[in-house]
GROMACS .gro file of C-alpha atoms in nm:
model
  331
    1MET     CA    1   0.016  -0.022  -0.008
    2VAL     CA    2   0.145   0.341  -0.090
    3LYS     CA    3   0.170   0.586   0.195
    4TYR     CA    4   0.076   0.401   0.448
    5ASN     CA    5   0.233   0.257   0.784
    6ARG     CA    6   0.019   0.036   0.985
    7GLU     CA    7   0.169   0.079   1.314
    8GLU     CA    8   0.204   0.482   1.274
    9GLN     CA    9  -0.133   0.504   1.182
   10ILE     CA   10  -0.230   0.313   1.516
   11ALA     CA   11   0.000   0.470   1.697
   12SER     CA   12  -0.145   0.797   1.617
   13VAL     CA   13  -0.506   0.703   1.689
   14ARG     CA   14  -0.401   0.524   2.058
   15GLY     CA   15  -0.194   0.847   2.125
   16ALA     CA   16  -0.500   1.069   2.035
   17LEU     CA   17  -0.748   0.880   2.254
   18ALA     CA   18  -0.479   0.835   2.537
   19LEU     CA   19  -0.540   1.271   2.547
   20ARG     CA   20  -0.888   1.174   2.701
   21SER     CA   21  -0.721   1.191   3.090
   22GLU     CA   22  -0.581   1.535   3.026
   23ILE     CA   23  -0.907   1.680   2.801
   24GLU     CA   24  -1.141   1.563   3.101
   25LYS     CA   25  -0.944   1.730   3.366
   26ILE     CA   26  -0.961   2.042   3.180
   27VAL     CA   27  -1.309   1.975   3.070
   28ASP     CA   28  -1.497   1.899   3.432
   29SER     CA   29  -1.302   2.262   3.553
   30TYR     CA   30  -1.533   2.458   3.322
   31CYS     CA   31  -1.834   2.273   3.437
   32ASN     CA   32  -1.954   2.472   3.703
   33GLU     CA   33  -2.192   2.772   3.793
   34ASP     CA   34  -2.006   3.040   3.558
   35PHE     CA   35  -2.041   2.795   3.239
   36ARG     CA   36  -2.256   3.004   3.014
   37ASN     CA   37  -2.164   2.821   2.684
   38LEU     CA   38  -1.935   2.691   2.443
   39CYS     CA   39  -1.792   2.778   2.141
   40TYR     CA   40  -1.621   2.596   1.887
   41LEU     CA   41  -1.384   2.850   1.686
   42GLY     CA   42  -1.226   2.781   1.325
   43ILE     CA   43  -1.140   2.877   1.001
   44GLY     CA   44  -1.092   2.679   0.665
   45GLY     CA   45  -1.058   2.301   0.752
   46THR     CA   46  -1.072   2.374   1.125
   47TRP     CA   47  -1.405   2.523   1.090
   48ALA     CA   48  -1.531   2.225   0.916
   49SER     CA   49  -1.444   2.024   1.214
   50CYS     CA   50  -1.636   2.285   1.446
   51LEU     CA   51  -1.940   2.186   1.259
   52GLN     CA   52  -1.935   1.857   1.264
   53ALA     CA   53  -1.856   1.876   1.694
   54VAL     CA   54  -2.174   2.074   1.734
   55VAL     CA   55  -2.391   1.889   1.470
   56HIS     CA   56  -2.307   1.598   1.708
   57MET     CA   57  -2.414   1.784   2.005
   58LYS     CA   58  -2.700   1.933   1.938
   59GLU     CA   59  -2.894   1.665   1.899
   60ARG     CA   60  -2.788   1.556   2.232
   61THR     CA   61  -2.745   1.883   2.475
   62ASP     CA   62  -2.987   2.177   2.562
   63ARG     CA   63  -2.712   2.413   2.628
   64ASP     CA   64  -2.590   2.690   2.432
   65VAL     CA   65  -2.305   2.514   2.190
   66PHE     CA   66  -2.264   2.658   1.869
   67ALA     CA   67  -1.965   2.710   1.593
   68ALA     CA   68  -1.807   3.039   1.473
   69ASN     CA   69  -1.626   3.165   1.172
   70ALA     CA   70  -1.294   3.277   1.340
   71ALA     CA   71  -1.287   3.551   1.026
   72GLU     CA   72  -1.643   3.649   1.064
   73TYR     CA   73  -1.584   3.641   1.421
   74ASN     CA   74  -1.309   3.872   1.412
   75THR     CA   75  -1.471   4.111   1.188
   76THR     CA   76  -1.845   4.079   1.311
   77GLY     CA   77  -1.847   3.987   1.621
   78ASP     CA   78  -2.029   3.743   1.841
   79ARG     CA   79  -2.223   3.886   2.147
   80ARG     CA   80  -2.270   3.506   2.267
   81VAL     CA   81  -1.894   3.527   2.333
   82GLY     CA   82  -1.776   3.694   2.681
   83ARG     CA   83  -1.746   3.556   3.026
   84GLY     CA   84  -1.887   3.184   3.106
   85THR     CA   85  -1.807   3.098   2.707
   86VAL     CA   86  -1.551   2.840   2.689
   87VAL     CA   87  -1.352   2.842   2.307
   88VAL     CA   88  -1.207   2.554   2.136
   89ILE     CA   89  -1.005   2.559   1.901
   90SER     CA   90  -0.711   2.374   1.668
   91SER     CA   91  -0.459   2.480   1.490
   92VAL     CA   92  -0.158   2.270   1.356
   93THR     CA   93   0.110   2.545   1.264
   94GLY     CA   94  -0.032   2.778   1.556
   95THR     CA   95   0.045   3.051   1.294
   96THR     CA   96  -0.289   3.096   1.137
   97VAL     CA   97  -0.397   3.447   1.169
   98GLU     CA   98  -0.757   3.413   1.179
   99ILE     CA   99  -0.752   3.183   1.465
  100VAL     CA  100  -0.427   3.381   1.663
  101ALA     CA  101  -0.676   3.720   1.656
  102GLY     CA  102  -0.981   3.542   1.737
  103VAL     CA  103  -0.806   3.404   2.067
  104ARG     CA  104  -0.725   3.717   2.115
  105LYS     CA  105  -1.059   3.865   2.081
  106ALA     CA  106  -1.245   3.593   2.253
  107GLN     CA  107  -1.008   3.662   2.558
  108ALA     CA  108  -1.039   3.980   2.553
  109ASP     CA  109  -1.444   3.965   2.562
  110GLY     CA  110  -1.395   3.744   2.867
  111ALA     CA  111  -1.380   3.391   2.747
  112LYS     CA  112  -1.166   3.120   2.836
  113VAL     CA  113  -0.981   2.873   2.536
  114ILE     CA  114  -0.894   2.528   2.532
  115GLY     CA  115  -0.638   2.506   2.230
  116PHE     CA  116  -0.515   2.173   2.040
  117VAL     CA  117  -0.181   2.315   1.901
  118ASP     CA  118   0.024   2.086   1.750
  119ASN     CA  119   0.335   2.355   1.799
  120ALA     CA  120   0.434   2.364   2.139
  121ASP     CA  121   0.677   2.611   2.078
  122CYS     CA  122   0.460   2.905   1.918
  123GLU     CA  123   0.260   3.181   2.048
  124LEU     CA  124  -0.061   3.065   2.026
  125ALA     CA  125   0.051   2.746   2.241
  126GLY     CA  126   0.137   3.011   2.537
  127MET     CA  127  -0.188   3.204   2.442
  128VAL     CA  128  -0.408   2.983   2.532
  129ASP     CA  129  -0.558   2.914   2.884
  130ASN     CA  130  -0.541   2.537   2.830
  131CYS     CA  131  -0.328   2.404   2.588
  132ILE     CA  132  -0.306   2.039   2.493
  133THR     CA  133  -0.020   1.961   2.241
  134TYR     CA  134  -0.060   1.639   1.977
  135LYS     CA  135  -0.032   1.596   1.625
  136SER     CA  136  -0.338   1.482   1.405
  137ASN     CA  137  -0.672   1.348   1.479
  138GLU     CA  138  -0.821   1.701   1.553
  139GLN     CA  139  -1.169   1.538   1.470
  140LEU     CA  140  -1.144   1.329   1.758
  141LYS     CA  141  -0.995   1.564   1.964
  142PHE     CA  142  -1.284   1.756   1.930
  143PHE     CA  143  -1.510   1.508   1.994
  144MET     CA  144  -1.373   1.378   2.332
  145THR     CA  145  -1.396   1.724   2.430
  146ALA     CA  146  -1.775   1.706   2.341
  147ASP     CA  147  -1.873   1.440   2.474
  148ARG     CA  148  -1.691   1.485   2.841
  149PHE     CA  149  -1.890   1.850   2.831
  150MET     CA  150  -2.233   1.613   2.777
  151PHE     CA  151  -2.090   1.370   3.006
  152ASN     CA  152  -2.077   1.629   3.279
  153TRP     CA  153  -2.409   1.796   3.193
  154GLY     CA  154  -2.616   1.453   3.243
  155GLU     CA  155  -2.663   1.404   2.855
  156MET     CA  156  -2.417   1.112   2.795
  157ASP     CA  157  -2.480   0.821   3.041
  158GLU     CA  158  -2.280   0.582   2.790
  159TYR     CA  159  -1.941   0.779   2.814
  160GLU     CA  160  -1.764   0.538   2.953
  161GLU     CA  161  -1.898   0.234   2.749
  162PHE     CA  162  -1.840   0.446   2.454
  163TYR     CA  163  -1.421   0.519   2.544
  164GLY     CA  164  -1.411   0.189   2.681
  165GLN     CA  165  -1.486   0.050   2.316
  166MET     CA  166  -1.349   0.323   2.124
  167ASP     CA  167  -0.984   0.219   2.375
  168LYS     CA  168  -0.991  -0.137   2.290
  169TYR     CA  169  -1.105  -0.101   1.952
  170LEU     CA  170  -1.060   0.197   1.716
  171PRO     CA  171  -0.693   0.233   1.629
  172GLU     CA  172  -0.692  -0.130   1.498
  173GLY     CA  173  -1.060  -0.106   1.369
  174LEU     CA  174  -0.950   0.244   1.144
  175VAL     CA  175  -0.655   0.073   0.990
  176GLU     CA  176  -0.841  -0.235   0.880
  177ILE     CA  177  -1.056  -0.037   0.723
  178GLU     CA  178  -0.769   0.144   0.507
  179GLU     CA  179  -0.681  -0.179   0.438
  180LYS     CA  180  -1.013  -0.289   0.287
  181ALA     CA  181  -1.031   0.039   0.092
  182ASP     CA  182  -0.718   0.021  -0.038
  183SER     CA  183  -0.808  -0.128  -0.380
  184PHE     CA  184  -1.149   0.100  -0.432
  185GLY     CA  185  -0.953   0.397  -0.335
  186GLU     CA  186  -0.712   0.310  -0.643
  187GLU     CA  187  -0.958   0.254  -0.897
  188TYR     CA  188  -1.163   0.556  -0.790
  189ALA     CA  189  -0.854   0.768  -0.796
  190LYS     CA  190  -0.761   0.675  -1.121
  191ALA     CA  191  -1.192   0.739  -1.247
  192HIS     CA  192  -1.145   1.077  -1.130
  193LEU     CA  193  -0.801   1.273  -1.147
  194ASN     CA  194  -0.843   1.451  -1.417
  195ASP     CA  195  -1.237   1.530  -1.326
  196ARG     CA  196  -1.287   1.922  -1.459
  197LEU     CA  197  -1.529   1.919  -1.157
  198HIS     CA  198  -1.652   1.705  -0.864
  199TYR     CA  199  -1.947   1.738  -0.663
  200PHE     CA  200  -1.916   1.620  -0.310
  201VAL     CA  201  -2.263   1.553  -0.071
  202GLY     CA  202  -2.275   1.464   0.279
  203ALA     CA  203  -2.496   1.558   0.593
  204GLY     CA  204  -2.498   1.459   1.002
  205THR     CA  205  -2.120   1.471   1.106
  206MET     CA  206  -2.011   1.394   0.777
  207TYR     CA  207  -2.132   1.723   0.657
  208GLY     CA  208  -1.837   1.977   0.794
  209ALA     CA  209  -1.605   1.683   0.636
  210THR     CA  210  -1.774   1.673   0.341
  211TYR     CA  211  -1.672   2.058   0.284
  212SER     CA  212  -1.364   2.015   0.410
  213TYR     CA  213  -1.255   1.724   0.175
  214ALA     CA  214  -1.371   1.924  -0.109
  215MET     CA  215  -1.186   2.230  -0.011
  216CYS     CA  216  -0.883   2.117   0.172
  217TYR     CA  217  -0.790   1.774   0.030
  218TRP     CA  218  -0.894   1.821  -0.371
  219GLU     CA  219  -0.887   2.199  -0.417
  220GLU     CA  220  -0.595   2.304  -0.204
  221MET     CA  221  -0.409   1.981  -0.192
  222HIS     CA  222  -0.477   1.777  -0.539
  223TRP     CA  223  -0.587   2.107  -0.710
  224ILE     CA  224  -0.936   1.994  -0.882
  225ARG     CA  225  -1.223   2.180  -0.853
  226THR     CA  226  -1.499   2.090  -0.670
  227LYS     CA  227  -1.811   2.171  -0.483
  228SER     CA  228  -1.958   2.050  -0.190
  229ILE     CA  229  -2.331   2.045  -0.043
  230HIS     CA  230  -2.490   1.916   0.234
  231SER     CA  231  -2.765   1.647   0.139
  232ALA     CA  232  -3.088   1.826   0.249
  233GLU     CA  233  -2.972   2.135   0.011
  234PHE     CA  234  -2.901   1.891  -0.316
  235PHE     CA  235  -3.255   1.908  -0.369
  236HIS     CA  236  -3.288   2.280  -0.356
  237GLY     CA  237  -3.062   2.382  -0.663
  238MET     CA  238  -2.765   2.124  -0.732
  239LEU     CA  239  -3.026   1.818  -0.871
  240GLU     CA  240  -3.096   2.030  -1.180
  241ILE     CA  241  -2.744   2.072  -1.281
  242ILE     CA  242  -2.629   1.734  -1.270
  243ASP     CA  243  -2.623   1.537  -1.623
  244ASP     CA  244  -2.540   1.176  -1.687
  245ASP     CA  245  -2.173   1.203  -1.679
  246THR     CA  246  -2.123   1.474  -1.370
  247PRO     CA  247  -1.897   1.314  -1.123
  248VAL     CA  248  -2.059   1.319  -0.793
  249THR     CA  249  -1.960   1.120  -0.471
  250LEU     CA  250  -2.206   1.109  -0.171
  251PHE     CA  251  -2.112   1.029   0.155
  252VAL     CA  252  -2.331   0.842   0.408
  253THR     CA  253  -2.330   0.828   0.792
  254GLU     CA  254  -2.496   0.604   1.034
  255ASP     CA  255  -2.605   0.934   1.260
  256SER     CA  256  -2.938   1.061   1.249
  257GLN     CA  257  -2.900   1.242   0.932
  258ARG     CA  258  -2.850   0.964   0.779
  259SER     CA  259  -3.191   0.959   0.586
  260LEU     CA  260  -3.100   1.294   0.459
  261SER     CA  261  -2.810   1.146   0.204
  262GLU     CA  262  -3.031   0.781   0.139
  263ARG     CA  263  -3.294   1.012  -0.025
  264VAL     CA  264  -2.990   1.161  -0.234
  265ALA     CA  265  -2.863   0.765  -0.268
  266ARG     CA  266  -3.201   0.662  -0.420
  267PHE     CA  267  -3.247   0.973  -0.645
  268LEU     CA  268  -2.875   0.956  -0.836
  269PRO     CA  269  -2.903   0.673  -1.043
  270LYS     CA  270  -3.224   0.813  -1.171
  271ILE     CA  271  -3.039   1.052  -1.356
  272ASN     CA  272  -2.623   1.020  -1.315
  273HIS     CA  273  -2.434   0.674  -1.433
  274ASN     CA  274  -2.137   0.856  -1.259
  275HIS     CA  275  -2.164   0.892  -0.862
  276THR     CA  276  -2.006   0.678  -0.608
  277VAL     CA  277  -2.152   0.614  -0.276
  278ILE     CA  278  -1.946   0.604   0.039
  279ASP     CA  279  -2.085   0.429   0.327
  280ALA     CA  280  -1.981   0.444   0.680
  281ALA     CA  281  -2.260   0.089   0.710
  282ASP     CA  282  -2.019  -0.089   0.435
  283TYR     CA  283  -1.708  -0.066   0.690
  284PRO     CA  284  -1.779  -0.252   1.030
  285ILE     CA  285  -1.562  -0.243   1.319
  286GLU     CA  286  -1.543  -0.528   1.554
  287GLY     CA  287  -1.634  -0.448   1.906
  288ILE     CA  288  -1.772  -0.155   1.882
  289ASP     CA  289  -2.172  -0.132   1.931
  290ALA     CA  290  -2.415  -0.042   1.677
  291LYS     CA  291  -2.557   0.209   1.888
  292PHE     CA  292  -2.245   0.428   1.882
  293ARG     CA  293  -2.195   0.369   1.467
  294GLY     CA  294  -2.329   0.739   1.450
  295ASN     CA  295  -2.048   0.907   1.677
  296ILE     CA  296  -1.779   0.754   1.468
  297SER     CA  297  -1.930   0.753   1.126
  298HIS     CA  298  -1.683   1.043   1.022
  299LEU     CA  299  -1.371   0.867   1.108
  300ILE     CA  300  -1.459   0.557   0.915
  301ILE     CA  301  -1.534   0.742   0.591
  302HIS     CA  302  -1.238   0.961   0.655
  303ALA     CA  303  -1.015   0.579   0.667
  304VAL     CA  304  -1.177   0.524   0.322
  305THR     CA  305  -1.069   0.850   0.193
  306ASN     CA  306  -0.699   0.855   0.331
  307ARG     CA  307  -0.656   0.587   0.050
  308ILE     CA  308  -0.841   0.782  -0.243
  309ASP     CA  309  -0.577   1.057  -0.137
  310ALA     CA  310  -0.283   0.831  -0.101
  311HIS     CA  311  -0.387   0.710  -0.455
  312LEU     CA  312  -0.420   1.035  -0.606
  313GLU     CA  313  -0.112   1.144  -0.495
  314ALA     CA  314   0.065   0.865  -0.616
  315ILE     CA  315  -0.087   0.820  -1.006
  316GLY     CA  316  -0.160   1.207  -1.028
  317GLY     CA  317   0.208   1.287  -0.924
  318HIS     CA  318   0.125   1.608  -0.727
  319ASP     CA  319   0.263   1.605  -0.374
  320MET     CA  320  -0.020   1.719  -0.183
  321THR     CA  321   0.224   1.936   0.021
  322ILE     CA  322   0.286   2.148  -0.281
  323ARG     CA  323   0.070   2.511  -0.288
  324ARG     CA  324   0.108   2.773  -0.515
  325TYR     CA  325  -0.034   3.074  -0.334
  326TYR     CA  326  -0.117   2.942   0.011
  327ARG     CA  327   0.123   3.124   0.301
  328LYS     CA  328   0.314   3.188  -0.015
  329PHE     CA  329   0.311   3.544   0.019
  330ASP     CA  330   0.100   3.829   0.228
  331TYR     CA  331  -0.271   3.869   0.120
   0.00000   0.00000   0.00000
């Protein structure tokens, strides 16, 4: 398998899961009478992860939980952010200008900031009120934070059971999915490497990932033009411009919004022969109960798209780390 190291992948997920005790201590410290609301703050790919975490929470909690785009927050503000607000951010480099400015503004407005910052030596790591440094697995870190808040609020009674299964079975389960999906990823990459425009559709916890996969991966890393859309919105515009040969990929989760994507899956064969359905349900993980599958659908589908990306890079010869404009000059 190209661009694949089984043991490194397992160790990466295990390491992320091992952060839970640290996350628990931090989250527990904020679950008191001073707490007012929870804001996930991001930009680009991190904002997409924020959307995923909020979708995960909003069907379970009646607390005020919301996602904010850092660039919008820095210009327009958000009166919900202030004393009693806990802000959660993530940054790989710690130098993303919108996030740095957003943290300064949130703290000036009275909020406390939990930061997942991969670079422990950057200014941002020292700015946030609580810093956790660990590379990759952003969505997993965001979801562990969300789940601990909900556990403290009495809204996730299955917390210990769920994470007991995650710790035991998720790391190996995800690599087994990558291995199972490898040949599919290669064929998919060959079929779509030269697409002039590719449409990605998804819902639930996968919508933020759909947006991110189209923008951050295919556009920024592979330089392939895309559009992403929520499954619920597919029938309000996009369906009219889908022809017989238009490339479309539909992501289907096992969470509460599965039916929205299933509706798209039923419709596409009527008008189009060039679509692919990637369904989390096709990739079981032994040891994780069916009732928890919706919590990890986005991780399962990400394991599949990892193989697509590896083969797109290998077949197309375009290194995913190369950028033409991003961070190349001031803009």
